[in-house]
CSV table of N, CA and C in Angstrom, one decimal:
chain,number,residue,atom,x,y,z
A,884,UNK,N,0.8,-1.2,0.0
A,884,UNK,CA,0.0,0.0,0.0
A,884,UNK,C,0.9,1.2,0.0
A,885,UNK,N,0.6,2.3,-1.0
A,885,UNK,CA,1.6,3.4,-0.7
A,885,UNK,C,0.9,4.6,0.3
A,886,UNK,N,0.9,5.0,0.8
A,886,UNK,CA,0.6,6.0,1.3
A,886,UNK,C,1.4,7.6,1.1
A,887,UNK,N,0.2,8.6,0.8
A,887,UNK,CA,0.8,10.3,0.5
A,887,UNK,C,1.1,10.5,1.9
A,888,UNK,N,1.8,11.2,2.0
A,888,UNK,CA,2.3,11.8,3.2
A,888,UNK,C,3.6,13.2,2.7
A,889,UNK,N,2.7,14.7,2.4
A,889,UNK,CA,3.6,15.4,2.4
A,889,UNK,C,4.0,15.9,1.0
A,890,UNK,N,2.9,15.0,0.1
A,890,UNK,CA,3.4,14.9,-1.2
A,890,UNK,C,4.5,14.0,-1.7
A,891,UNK,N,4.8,13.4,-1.0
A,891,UNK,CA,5.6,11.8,-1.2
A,891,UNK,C,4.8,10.5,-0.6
A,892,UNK,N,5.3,9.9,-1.4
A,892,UNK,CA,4.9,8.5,-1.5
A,892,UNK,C,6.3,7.7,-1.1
A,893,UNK,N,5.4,6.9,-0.1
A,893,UNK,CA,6.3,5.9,0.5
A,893,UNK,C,5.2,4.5,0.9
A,894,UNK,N,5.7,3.2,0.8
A,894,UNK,CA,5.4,2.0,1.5
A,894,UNK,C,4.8,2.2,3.1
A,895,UNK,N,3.8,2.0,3.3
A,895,UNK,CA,2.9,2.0,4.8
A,895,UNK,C,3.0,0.8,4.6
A,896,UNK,N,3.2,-0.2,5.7
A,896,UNK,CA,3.1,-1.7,6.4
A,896,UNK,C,1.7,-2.1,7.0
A,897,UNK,N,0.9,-2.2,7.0
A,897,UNK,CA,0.1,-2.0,8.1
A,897,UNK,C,-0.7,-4.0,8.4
A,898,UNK,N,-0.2,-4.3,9.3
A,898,UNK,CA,-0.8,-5.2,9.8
A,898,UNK,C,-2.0,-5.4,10.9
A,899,UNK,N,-3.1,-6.2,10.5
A,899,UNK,CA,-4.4,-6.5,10.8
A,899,UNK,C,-4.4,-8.0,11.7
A,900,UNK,N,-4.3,-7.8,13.2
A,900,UNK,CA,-4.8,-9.2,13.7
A,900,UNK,C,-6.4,-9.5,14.2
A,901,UNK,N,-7.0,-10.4,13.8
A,901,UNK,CA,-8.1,-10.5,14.3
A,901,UNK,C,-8.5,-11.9,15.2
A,902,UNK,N,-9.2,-11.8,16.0
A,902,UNK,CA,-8.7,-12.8,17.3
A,902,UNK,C,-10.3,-13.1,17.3
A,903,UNK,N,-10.7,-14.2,17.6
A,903,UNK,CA,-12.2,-14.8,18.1
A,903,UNK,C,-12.2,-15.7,19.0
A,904,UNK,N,-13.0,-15.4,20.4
A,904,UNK,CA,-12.6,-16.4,21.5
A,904,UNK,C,-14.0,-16.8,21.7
A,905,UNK,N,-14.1,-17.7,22.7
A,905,UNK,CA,-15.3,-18.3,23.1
A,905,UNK,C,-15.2,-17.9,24.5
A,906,UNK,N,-16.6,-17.2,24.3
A,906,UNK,CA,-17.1,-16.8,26.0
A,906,UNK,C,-17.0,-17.6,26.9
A,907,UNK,N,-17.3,-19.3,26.5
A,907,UNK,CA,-17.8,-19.8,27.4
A,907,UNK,C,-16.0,-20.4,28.2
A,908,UNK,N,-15.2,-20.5,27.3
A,908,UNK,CA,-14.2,-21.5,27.6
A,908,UNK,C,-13.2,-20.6,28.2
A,909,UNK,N,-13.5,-19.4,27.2
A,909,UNK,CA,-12.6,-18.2,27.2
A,909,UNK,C,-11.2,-18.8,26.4
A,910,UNK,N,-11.6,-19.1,25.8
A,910,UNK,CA,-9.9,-19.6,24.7
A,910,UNK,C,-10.0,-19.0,23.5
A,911,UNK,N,-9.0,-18.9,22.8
A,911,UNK,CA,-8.8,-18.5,21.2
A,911,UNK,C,-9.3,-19.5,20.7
A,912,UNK,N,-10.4,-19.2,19.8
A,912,UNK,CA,-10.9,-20.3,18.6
A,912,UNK,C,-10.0,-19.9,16.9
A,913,UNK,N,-10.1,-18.7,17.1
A,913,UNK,CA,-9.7,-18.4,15.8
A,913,UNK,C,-8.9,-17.1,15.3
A,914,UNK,N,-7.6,-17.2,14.6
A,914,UNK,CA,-7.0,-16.0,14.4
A,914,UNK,C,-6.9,-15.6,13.0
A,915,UNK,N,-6.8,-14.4,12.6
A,915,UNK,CA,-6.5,-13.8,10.9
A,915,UNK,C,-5.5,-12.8,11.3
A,916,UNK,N,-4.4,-13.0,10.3
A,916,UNK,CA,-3.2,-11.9,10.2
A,916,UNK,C,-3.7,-11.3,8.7
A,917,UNK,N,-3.7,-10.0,9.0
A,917,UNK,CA,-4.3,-9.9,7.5
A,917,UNK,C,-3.1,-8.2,7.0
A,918,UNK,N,-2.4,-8.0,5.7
A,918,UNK,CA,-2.4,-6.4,5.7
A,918,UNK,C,-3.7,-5.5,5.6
A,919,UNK,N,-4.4,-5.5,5.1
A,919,UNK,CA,-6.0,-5.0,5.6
A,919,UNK,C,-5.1,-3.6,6.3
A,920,UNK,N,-5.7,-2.4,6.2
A,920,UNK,CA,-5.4,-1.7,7.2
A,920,UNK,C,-6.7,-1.5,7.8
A,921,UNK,N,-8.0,-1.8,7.6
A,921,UNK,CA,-9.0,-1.7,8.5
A,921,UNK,C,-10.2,-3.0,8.9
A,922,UNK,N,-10.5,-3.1,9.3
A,922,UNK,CA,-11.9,-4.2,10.0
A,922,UNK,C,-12.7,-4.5,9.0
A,923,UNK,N,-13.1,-3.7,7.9
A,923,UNK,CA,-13.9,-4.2,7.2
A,923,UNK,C,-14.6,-5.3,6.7
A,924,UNK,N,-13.7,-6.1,6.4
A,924,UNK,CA,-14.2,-7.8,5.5
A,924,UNK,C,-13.3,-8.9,6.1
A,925,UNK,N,-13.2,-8.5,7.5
A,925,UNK,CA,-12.6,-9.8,8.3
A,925,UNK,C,-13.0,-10.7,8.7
A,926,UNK,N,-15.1,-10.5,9.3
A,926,UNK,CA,-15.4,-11.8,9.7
A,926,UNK,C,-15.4,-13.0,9.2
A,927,UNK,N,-15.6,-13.0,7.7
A,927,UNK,CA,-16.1,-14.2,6.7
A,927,UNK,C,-15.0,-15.2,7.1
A,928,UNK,N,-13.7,-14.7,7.2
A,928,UNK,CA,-12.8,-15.4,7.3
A,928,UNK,C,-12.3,-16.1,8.6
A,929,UNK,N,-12.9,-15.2,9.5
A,929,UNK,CA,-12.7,-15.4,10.8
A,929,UNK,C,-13.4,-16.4,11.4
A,930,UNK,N,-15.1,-16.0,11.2
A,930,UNK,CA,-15.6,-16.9,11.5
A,930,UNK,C,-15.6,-18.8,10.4
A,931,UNK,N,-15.2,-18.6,9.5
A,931,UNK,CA,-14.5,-19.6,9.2
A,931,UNK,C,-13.5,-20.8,9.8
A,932,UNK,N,-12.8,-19.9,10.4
A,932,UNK,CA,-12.2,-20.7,11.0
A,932,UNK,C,-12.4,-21.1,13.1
A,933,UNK,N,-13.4,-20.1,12.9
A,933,UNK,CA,-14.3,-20.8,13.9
A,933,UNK,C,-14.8,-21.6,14.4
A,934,UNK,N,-15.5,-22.0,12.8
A,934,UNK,CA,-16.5,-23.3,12.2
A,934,UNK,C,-15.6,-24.1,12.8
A,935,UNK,N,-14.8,-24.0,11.9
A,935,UNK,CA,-14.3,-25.1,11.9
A,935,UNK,C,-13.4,-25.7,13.2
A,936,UNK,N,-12.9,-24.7,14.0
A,936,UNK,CA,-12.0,-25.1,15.0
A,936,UNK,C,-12.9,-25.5,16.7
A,937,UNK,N,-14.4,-24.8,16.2
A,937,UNK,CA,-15.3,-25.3,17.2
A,937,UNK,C,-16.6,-26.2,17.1
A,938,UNK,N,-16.3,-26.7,15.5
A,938,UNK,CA,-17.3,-27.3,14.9
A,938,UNK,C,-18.9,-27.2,15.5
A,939,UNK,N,-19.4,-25.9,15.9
A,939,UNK,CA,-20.1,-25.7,16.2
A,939,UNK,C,-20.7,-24.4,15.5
A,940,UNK,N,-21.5,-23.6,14.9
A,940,UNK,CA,-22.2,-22.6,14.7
A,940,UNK,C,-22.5,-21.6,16.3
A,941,UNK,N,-22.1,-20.1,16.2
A,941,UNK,CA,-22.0,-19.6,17.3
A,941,UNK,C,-23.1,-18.9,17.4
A,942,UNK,N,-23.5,-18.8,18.6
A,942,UNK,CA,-25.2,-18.1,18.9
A,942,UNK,C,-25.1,-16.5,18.3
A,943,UNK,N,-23.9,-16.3,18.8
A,943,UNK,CA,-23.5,-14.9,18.6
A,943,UNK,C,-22.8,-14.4,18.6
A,944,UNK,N,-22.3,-13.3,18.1
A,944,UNK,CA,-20.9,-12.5,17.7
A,944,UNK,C,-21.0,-10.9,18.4
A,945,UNK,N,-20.0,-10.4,18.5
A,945,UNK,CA,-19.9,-9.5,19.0
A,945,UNK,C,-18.7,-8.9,18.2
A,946,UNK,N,-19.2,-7.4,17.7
A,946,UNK,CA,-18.1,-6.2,17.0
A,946,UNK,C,-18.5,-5.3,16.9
A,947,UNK,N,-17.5,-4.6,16.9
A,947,UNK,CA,-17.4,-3.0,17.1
A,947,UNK,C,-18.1,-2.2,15.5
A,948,UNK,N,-18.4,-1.3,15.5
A,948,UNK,CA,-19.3,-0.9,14.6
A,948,UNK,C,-18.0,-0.8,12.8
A,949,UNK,N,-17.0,-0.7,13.3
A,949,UNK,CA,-16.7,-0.6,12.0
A,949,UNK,C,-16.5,-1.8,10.7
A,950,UNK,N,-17.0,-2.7,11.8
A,950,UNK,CA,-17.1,-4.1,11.3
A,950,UNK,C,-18.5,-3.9,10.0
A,951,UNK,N,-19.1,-3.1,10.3
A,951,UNK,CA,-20.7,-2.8,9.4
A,951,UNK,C,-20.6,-2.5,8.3
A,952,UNK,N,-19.7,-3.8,7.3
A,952,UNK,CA,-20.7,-3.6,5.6
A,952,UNK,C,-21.4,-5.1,5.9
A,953,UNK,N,-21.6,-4.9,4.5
A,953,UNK,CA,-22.8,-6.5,3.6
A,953,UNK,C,-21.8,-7.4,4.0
A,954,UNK,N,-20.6,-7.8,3.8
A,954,UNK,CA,-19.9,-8.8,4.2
A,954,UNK,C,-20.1,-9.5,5.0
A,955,UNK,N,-20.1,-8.4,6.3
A,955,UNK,CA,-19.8,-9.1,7.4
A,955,UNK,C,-21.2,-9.0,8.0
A,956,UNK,N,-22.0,-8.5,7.7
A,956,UNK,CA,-23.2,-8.8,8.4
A,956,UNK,C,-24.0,-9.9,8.0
């Protein structure tokens, strides 16, 4: 990703972790390292690997508002 800054262009790094636990156990079910520099289109993948690491469908999820496109809802 380049990013302006100043009227130059330079390389921005920007790393995205996303973390999903279970309330009940309180453990990590699921992680995404992503460069993403924002929340946007993380769940699909997240909860993916949810599925699968809890082989279970989850009653509920919980996120912060900037999680709010079509994706992820």
């Amino acid at each position: 990703m380049k990013v302006k800054d100043n009227g130059q262009k330079y390389p921005k790094f920007s790393f995205n972790i996303q973390l999903g636990t279970d309330a009940k156990s309180k453990l990590i079910c699921g992680v995404n390292a992503v460069q993403n520099p924002t929340d946007h289109y993380q769940i699909p993948a997240l909860m993916n690997q949810i599925l699968v690491n809890l082989q279970i469908k989850p009653q509920k999820i919980s996120a912060d508002t900037i999680y709010s496109t079509l994706a992820n809802l």
